[in-house]
Amino acid sequence: MRPDSSVFSQLARAFQRISASLDRAVQLNITFLEESDPTAIARRIANPPTPRAGFVVAAPDTDAIRHALREVVAKGLSVVQVVSRIVDEADFVGTENHAAGRTAGLMLSRMCRSSGSVLALCHSGSSEVHCP
């Protein structure tokens, strides 16, 4: 995901603030990879440059990334997904997007005074939070 995105830059800053309160034995590494290269993301998930006990991931939902996540979870690594739930085998922290979409639809139906088409715009289809 992109560090220039306000969501991901805020998330990175929040993790940095949290890391200040952790034991010195806990090391936090924040890495941004090009979301348009899911193969590189999957490689990083499967073969990180440094050892780790677990990780938090925000990534597009692709076959390669799904496969890499399932492999590391099967090996016992703790994985927390944010933004999109890519695999059911790992924990997820974030918005339940289907419920949020239903609520948005209900609110929109109450605001509209007549029937007709609705145009939905989204930034990117690479994660659940951006497009259903």
mmCIF file with all atom_site columns, C-alpha atoms in Angstrom:
data_model
loop_
_atom_site.group_PDB
_atom_site.id
_atom_site.type_symbol
_atom_site.label_atom_id
_atom_site.label_alt_id
_atom_site.label_comp_id
_atom_site.label_asym_id
_atom_site.label_entity_id
_atom_site.label_seq_id
_atom_site.pdbx_PDB_ins_code
_atom_site.Cartn_x
_atom_site.Cartn_y
_atom_site.Cartn_z
_atom_site.occupancy
_atom_site.B_iso_or_equiv
_atom_site.pdbx_formal_charge
_atom_site.auth_seq_id
_atom_site.auth_comp_id
_atom_site.auth_asym_id
_atom_site.auth_atom_id
_atom_site.pdbx_PDB_model_num
ATOM 1   C CA . MET A 1 1   ? 0.000   0.000   0.000   1.00 0.00 ? 1   MET A CA 1
ATOM 2   C CA . ARG A 1 2   ? 1.144   3.537   -0.611  1.00 0.00 ? 2   ARG A CA 1
ATOM 3   C CA . PRO A 1 3   ? 2.798   5.674   2.099   1.00 0.00 ? 3   PRO A CA 1
ATOM 4   C CA . ASP A 1 4   ? 1.355   8.789   0.416   1.00 0.00 ? 4   ASP A CA 1
ATOM 5   C CA . SER A 1 5   ? -2.167  7.591   1.210   1.00 0.00 ? 5   SER A CA 1
ATOM 6   C CA . SER A 1 6   ? -3.462  9.404   4.285   1.00 0.00 ? 6   SER A CA 1
ATOM 7   C CA . VAL A 1 7   ? -4.938  6.173   5.687   1.00 0.00 ? 7   VAL A CA 1
ATOM 8   C CA . PHE A 1 8   ? -1.661  4.270   5.488   1.00 0.00 ? 8   PHE A CA 1
ATOM 9   C CA . SER A 1 9   ? 0.554   7.153   6.598   1.00 0.00 ? 9   SER A CA 1
ATOM 10  C CA . GLN A 1 10  ? -1.712  7.636   9.654   1.00 0.00 ? 10  GLN A CA 1
ATOM 11  C CA . LEU A 1 11  ? -1.624  3.895   10.339  1.00 0.00 ? 11  LEU A CA 1
ATOM 12  C CA . ALA A 1 12  ? 2.187   3.886   10.136  1.00 0.00 ? 12  ALA A CA 1
ATOM 13  C CA . ARG A 1 13  ? 2.419   6.864   12.530  1.00 0.00 ? 13  ARG A CA 1
ATOM 14  C CA . ALA A 1 14  ? 0.041   5.112   14.953  1.00 0.00 ? 14  ALA A CA 1
ATOM 15  C CA . PHE A 1 15  ? 2.213   1.994   14.948  1.00 0.00 ? 15  PHE A CA 1
ATOM 16  C CA . GLN A 1 16  ? 5.304   4.139   15.538  1.00 0.00 ? 16  GLN A CA 1
ATOM 17  C CA . ARG A 1 17  ? 3.622   5.823   18.533  1.00 0.00 ? 17  ARG A CA 1
ATOM 18  C CA . ILE A 1 18  ? 2.576   2.435   19.925  1.00 0.00 ? 18  ILE A CA 1
ATOM 19  C CA . SER A 1 19  ? 6.082   1.042   19.463  1.00 0.00 ? 19  SER A CA 1
ATOM 20  C CA . ALA A 1 20  ? 7.458   3.694   21.817  1.00 0.00 ? 20  ALA A CA 1
ATOM 21  C CA . SER A 1 21  ? 5.503   2.079   24.660  1.00 0.00 ? 21  SER A CA 1
ATOM 22  C CA . LEU A 1 22  ? 6.699   -1.468  23.953  1.00 0.00 ? 22  LEU A CA 1
ATOM 23  C CA . ASP A 1 23  ? 9.572   -3.348  25.530  1.00 0.00 ? 23  ASP A CA 1
ATOM 24  C CA . ARG A 1 24  ? 12.937  -2.662  23.857  1.00 0.00 ? 24  ARG A CA 1
ATOM 25  C CA . ALA A 1 25  ? 13.057  -6.314  22.821  1.00 0.00 ? 25  ALA A CA 1
ATOM 26  C CA . VAL A 1 26  ? 10.172  -5.629  20.442  1.00 0.00 ? 26  VAL A CA 1
ATOM 27  C CA . GLN A 1 27  ? 11.380  -4.210  17.169  1.00 0.00 ? 27  GLN A CA 1
ATOM 28  C CA . LEU A 1 28  ? 8.948   -2.588  14.746  1.00 0.00 ? 28  LEU A CA 1
ATOM 29  C CA . ASN A 1 29  ? 9.708   -2.487  11.028  1.00 0.00 ? 29  ASN A CA 1
ATOM 30  C CA . ILE A 1 30  ? 7.309   -0.654  8.729   1.00 0.00 ? 30  ILE A CA 1
ATOM 31  C CA . THR A 1 31  ? 7.642   -1.433  5.044   1.00 0.00 ? 31  THR A CA 1
ATOM 32  C CA . PHE A 1 32  ? 5.650   -0.091  2.114   1.00 0.00 ? 32  PHE A CA 1
ATOM 33  C CA . LEU A 1 33  ? 5.706   -2.117  -1.081  1.00 0.00 ? 33  LEU A CA 1
ATOM 34  C CA . GLU A 1 34  ? 4.248   -1.309  -4.472  1.00 0.00 ? 34  GLU A CA 1
ATOM 35  C CA . GLU A 1 35  ? 0.627   -2.528  -4.398  1.00 0.00 ? 35  GLU A CA 1
ATOM 36  C CA . SER A 1 36  ? 0.749   -3.004  -8.173  1.00 0.00 ? 36  SER A CA 1
ATOM 37  C CA . ASP A 1 37  ? 3.333   -5.791  -7.683  1.00 0.00 ? 37  ASP A CA 1
ATOM 38  C CA . PRO A 1 38  ? 1.557   -8.527  -5.690  1.00 0.00 ? 38  PRO A CA 1
ATOM 39  C CA . THR A 1 39  ? 4.334   -10.995 -6.512  1.00 0.00 ? 39  THR A CA 1
ATOM 40  C CA . ALA A 1 40  ? 6.868   -8.823  -4.665  1.00 0.00 ? 40  ALA A CA 1
ATOM 41  C CA . ILE A 1 41  ? 4.479   -8.503  -1.716  1.00 0.00 ? 41  ILE A CA 1
ATOM 42  C CA . ALA A 1 42  ? 3.972   -12.275 -1.597  1.00 0.00 ? 42  ALA A CA 1
ATOM 43  C CA . ARG A 1 43  ? 7.758   -12.804 -1.726  1.00 0.00 ? 43  ARG A CA 1
ATOM 44  C CA . ARG A 1 44  ? 8.249   -10.379 1.196   1.00 0.00 ? 44  ARG A CA 1
ATOM 45  C CA . ILE A 1 45  ? 5.540   -12.166 3.210   1.00 0.00 ? 45  ILE A CA 1
ATOM 46  C CA . ALA A 1 46  ? 7.134   -15.557 2.558   1.00 0.00 ? 46  ALA A CA 1
ATOM 47  C CA . ASN A 1 47  ? 10.789  -14.448 2.851   1.00 0.00 ? 47  ASN A CA 1
ATOM 48  C CA . PRO A 1 48  ? 11.281  -11.339 5.002   1.00 0.00 ? 48  PRO A CA 1
ATOM 49  C CA . PRO A 1 49  ? 14.720  -9.712  5.199   1.00 0.00 ? 49  PRO A CA 1
ATOM 50  C CA . THR A 1 50  ? 14.707  -9.963  9.011   1.00 0.00 ? 50  THR A CA 1
ATOM 51  C CA . PRO A 1 51  ? 13.344  -12.610 11.401  1.00 0.00 ? 51  PRO A CA 1
ATOM 52  C CA . ARG A 1 52  ? 9.914   -11.921 12.864  1.00 0.00 ? 52  ARG A CA 1
ATOM 53  C CA . ALA A 1 53  ? 7.499   -13.354 15.393  1.00 0.00 ? 53  ALA A CA 1
ATOM 54  C CA . GLY A 1 54  ? 4.497   -11.926 13.608  1.00 0.00 ? 54  GLY A CA 1
ATOM 55  C CA . PHE A 1 55  ? 3.335   -9.128  11.386  1.00 0.00 ? 55  PHE A CA 1
ATOM 56  C CA . VAL A 1 56  ? 0.474   -6.845  10.464  1.00 0.00 ? 56  VAL A CA 1
ATOM 57  C CA . VAL A 1 57  ? -0.403  -6.699  6.778   1.00 0.00 ? 57  VAL A CA 1
ATOM 58  C CA . ALA A 1 58  ? -2.437  -4.392  4.559   1.00 0.00 ? 58  ALA A CA 1
ATOM 59  C CA . ALA A 1 59  ? -2.256  -5.776  1.044   1.00 0.00 ? 59  ALA A CA 1
ATOM 60  C CA . PRO A 1 60  ? -4.356  -6.324  -2.054  1.00 0.00 ? 60  PRO A CA 1
ATOM 61  C CA . ASP A 1 61  ? -6.272  -9.589  -2.202  1.00 0.00 ? 61  ASP A CA 1
ATOM 62  C CA . THR A 1 62  ? -4.554  -11.645 -4.892  1.00 0.00 ? 62  THR A CA 1
ATOM 63  C CA . ASP A 1 63  ? -3.875  -15.366 -5.319  1.00 0.00 ? 63  ASP A CA 1
ATOM 64  C CA . ALA A 1 64  ? -0.137  -14.921 -4.693  1.00 0.00 ? 64  ALA A CA 1
ATOM 65  C CA . ILE A 1 65  ? -0.649  -12.934 -1.491  1.00 0.00 ? 65  ILE A CA 1
ATOM 66  C CA . ARG A 1 66  ? -3.380  -15.274 -0.276  1.00 0.00 ? 66  ARG A CA 1
ATOM 67  C CA . HIS A 1 67  ? -1.082  -18.264 -0.817  1.00 0.00 ? 67  HIS A CA 1
ATOM 68  C CA . ALA A 1 68  ? 1.862   -16.589 0.973   1.00 0.00 ? 68  ALA A CA 1
ATOM 69  C CA . LEU A 1 69  ? -0.302  -15.630 3.962   1.00 0.00 ? 69  LEU A CA 1
ATOM 70  C CA . ARG A 1 70  ? -1.694  -19.150 4.292   1.00 0.00 ? 70  ARG A CA 1
ATOM 71  C CA . GLU A 1 71  ? 1.828   -20.593 4.206   1.00 0.00 ? 71  GLU A CA 1
ATOM 72  C CA . VAL A 1 72  ? 3.171   -18.375 7.009   1.00 0.00 ? 72  VAL A CA 1
ATOM 73  C CA . VAL A 1 73  ? 0.052   -18.886 9.143   1.00 0.00 ? 73  VAL A CA 1
ATOM 74  C CA . ALA A 1 74  ? 0.407   -22.665 8.698   1.00 0.00 ? 74  ALA A CA 1
ATOM 75  C CA . LYS A 1 75  ? 3.980   -22.354 9.997   1.00 0.00 ? 75  LYS A CA 1
ATOM 76  C CA . GLY A 1 76  ? 2.646   -20.752 13.189  1.00 0.00 ? 76  GLY A CA 1
ATOM 77  C CA . LEU A 1 77  ? 3.463   -17.109 12.509  1.00 0.00 ? 77  LEU A CA 1
ATOM 78  C CA . SER A 1 78  ? 1.045   -14.591 14.034  1.00 0.00 ? 78  SER A CA 1
ATOM 79  C CA . VAL A 1 79  ? -0.580  -12.507 11.301  1.00 0.00 ? 79  VAL A CA 1
ATOM 80  C CA . VAL A 1 80  ? -3.053  -9.652  11.675  1.00 0.00 ? 80  VAL A CA 1
ATOM 81  C CA . GLN A 1 81  ? -4.750  -8.296  8.572   1.00 0.00 ? 81  GLN A CA 1
ATOM 82  C CA . VAL A 1 82  ? -5.921  -4.680  8.420   1.00 0.00 ? 82  VAL A CA 1
ATOM 83  C CA . VAL A 1 83  ? -8.016  -3.004  5.716   1.00 0.00 ? 83  VAL A CA 1
ATOM 84  C CA . SER A 1 84  ? -8.914  -6.262  3.904   1.00 0.00 ? 84  SER A CA 1
ATOM 85  C CA . ARG A 1 85  ? -9.591  -9.768  5.149   1.00 0.00 ? 85  ARG A CA 1
ATOM 86  C CA . ILE A 1 86  ? -7.542  -11.776 2.676   1.00 0.00 ? 86  ILE A CA 1
ATOM 87  C CA . VAL A 1 87  ? -7.550  -15.180 4.400   1.00 0.00 ? 87  VAL A CA 1
ATOM 88  C CA . ASP A 1 88  ? -9.821  -16.572 7.079   1.00 0.00 ? 88  ASP A CA 1
ATOM 89  C CA . GLU A 1 89  ? -6.894  -18.320 8.781   1.00 0.00 ? 89  GLU A CA 1
ATOM 90  C CA . ALA A 1 90  ? -5.432  -15.042 10.111  1.00 0.00 ? 90  ALA A CA 1
ATOM 91  C CA . ASP A 1 91  ? -6.897  -12.450 12.441  1.00 0.00 ? 91  ASP A CA 1
ATOM 92  C CA . PHE A 1 92  ? -8.548  -9.343  10.997  1.00 0.00 ? 92  PHE A CA 1
ATOM 93  C CA . VAL A 1 93  ? -8.905  -5.902  12.550  1.00 0.00 ? 93  VAL A CA 1
ATOM 94  C CA . GLY A 1 94  ? -10.958 -3.403  10.625  1.00 0.00 ? 94  GLY A CA 1
ATOM 95  C CA . THR A 1 95  ? -14.320 -2.431  9.300   1.00 0.00 ? 95  THR A CA 1
ATOM 96  C CA . GLU A 1 96  ? -16.836 -5.133  8.494   1.00 0.00 ? 96  GLU A CA 1
ATOM 97  C CA . ASN A 1 97  ? -17.300 -3.815  4.975   1.00 0.00 ? 97  ASN A CA 1
ATOM 98  C CA . HIS A 1 98  ? -20.502 -5.657  4.086   1.00 0.00 ? 98  HIS A CA 1
ATOM 99  C CA . ALA A 1 99  ? -22.251 -4.287  7.171   1.00 0.00 ? 99  ALA A CA 1
ATOM 100 C CA . ALA A 1 100 ? -20.866 -0.800  6.468   1.00 0.00 ? 100 ALA A CA 1
ATOM 101 C CA . GLY A 1 101 ? -22.122 -1.034  2.887   1.00 0.00 ? 101 GLY A CA 1
ATOM 102 C CA . ARG A 1 102 ? -25.584 -2.084  4.016   1.00 0.00 ? 102 ARG A CA 1
ATOM 103 C CA . THR A 1 103 ? -25.692 0.812   6.451   1.00 0.00 ? 103 THR A CA 1
ATOM 104 C CA . ALA A 1 104 ? -24.521 3.252   3.758   1.00 0.00 ? 104 ALA A CA 1
ATOM 105 C CA . GLY A 1 105 ? -27.195 1.921   1.383   1.00 0.00 ? 105 GLY A CA 1
ATOM 106 C CA . LEU A 1 106 ? -29.876 2.321   4.034   1.00 0.00 ? 106 LEU A CA 1
ATOM 107 C CA . MET A 1 107 ? -28.775 5.880   4.791   1.00 0.00 ? 107 MET A CA 1
ATOM 108 C CA . LEU A 1 108 ? -28.658 6.747   1.095   1.00 0.00 ? 108 LEU A CA 1
ATOM 109 C CA . SER A 1 109 ? -32.142 5.319   0.516   1.00 0.00 ? 109 SER A CA 1
ATOM 110 C CA . ARG A 1 110 ? -33.466 7.497   3.335   1.00 0.00 ? 110 ARG A CA 1
ATOM 111 C CA . MET A 1 111 ? -31.797 10.614  1.907   1.00 0.00 ? 111 MET A CA 1
ATOM 112 C CA . CYS A 1 112 ? -33.027 10.180  -1.669  1.00 0.00 ? 112 CYS A CA 1
ATOM 113 C CA . ARG A 1 113 ? -36.468 11.581  -2.361  1.00 0.00 ? 113 ARG A CA 1
ATOM 114 C CA . SER A 1 114 ? -37.033 9.762   -5.661  1.00 0.00 ? 114 SER A CA 1
ATOM 115 C CA . SER A 1 115 ? -35.998 6.549   -7.368  1.00 0.00 ? 115 SER A CA 1
ATOM 116 C CA . GLY A 1 116 ? -33.163 6.409   -9.864  1.00 0.00 ? 116 GLY A CA 1
ATOM 117 C CA . SER A 1 117 ? -29.576 5.344   -10.404 1.00 0.00 ? 117 SER A CA 1
ATOM 118 C CA . VAL A 1 118 ? -26.772 5.887   -7.921  1.00 0.00 ? 118 VAL A CA 1
ATOM 119 C CA . LEU A 1 119 ? -23.144 6.304   -8.953  1.00 0.00 ? 119 LEU A CA 1
ATOM 120 C CA . ALA A 1 120 ? -20.563 4.850   -6.569  1.00 0.00 ? 120 ALA A CA 1
ATOM 121 C CA . LEU A 1 121 ? -16.966 6.038   -6.952  1.00 0.00 ? 121 LEU A CA 1
ATOM 122 C CA . CYS A 1 122 ? -14.033 4.285   -5.388  1.00 0.00 ? 122 CYS A CA 1
ATOM 123 C CA . HIS A 1 123 ? -10.307 4.887   -5.267  1.00 0.00 ? 123 HIS A CA 1
ATOM 124 C CA . SER A 1 124 ? -8.980  1.400   -5.878  1.00 0.00 ? 124 SER A CA 1
ATOM 125 C CA . GLY A 1 125 ? -10.276 -2.135  -6.095  1.00 0.00 ? 125 GLY A CA 1
ATOM 126 C CA . SER A 1 126 ? -7.120  -3.491  -4.491  1.00 0.00 ? 126 SER A CA 1
ATOM 127 C CA . SER A 1 127 ? -8.615  -3.714  -1.015  1.00 0.00 ? 127 SER A CA 1
ATOM 128 C CA . GLU A 1 128 ? -12.033 -4.306  0.495   1.00 0.00 ? 128 GLU A CA 1
ATOM 129 C CA . VAL A 1 129 ? -12.169 -0.896  2.087   1.00 0.00 ? 129 VAL A CA 1
ATOM 130 C CA . HIS A 1 130 ? -11.986 0.864   -1.263  1.00 0.00 ? 130 HIS A CA 1
ATOM 131 C CA . CYS A 1 131 ? -14.440 -1.158  -3.334  1.00 0.00 ? 131 CYS A CA 1
ATOM 132 C CA . PRO A 1 132 ? -16.885 -3.939  -2.501  1.00 0.00 ? 132 PRO A CA 1
#
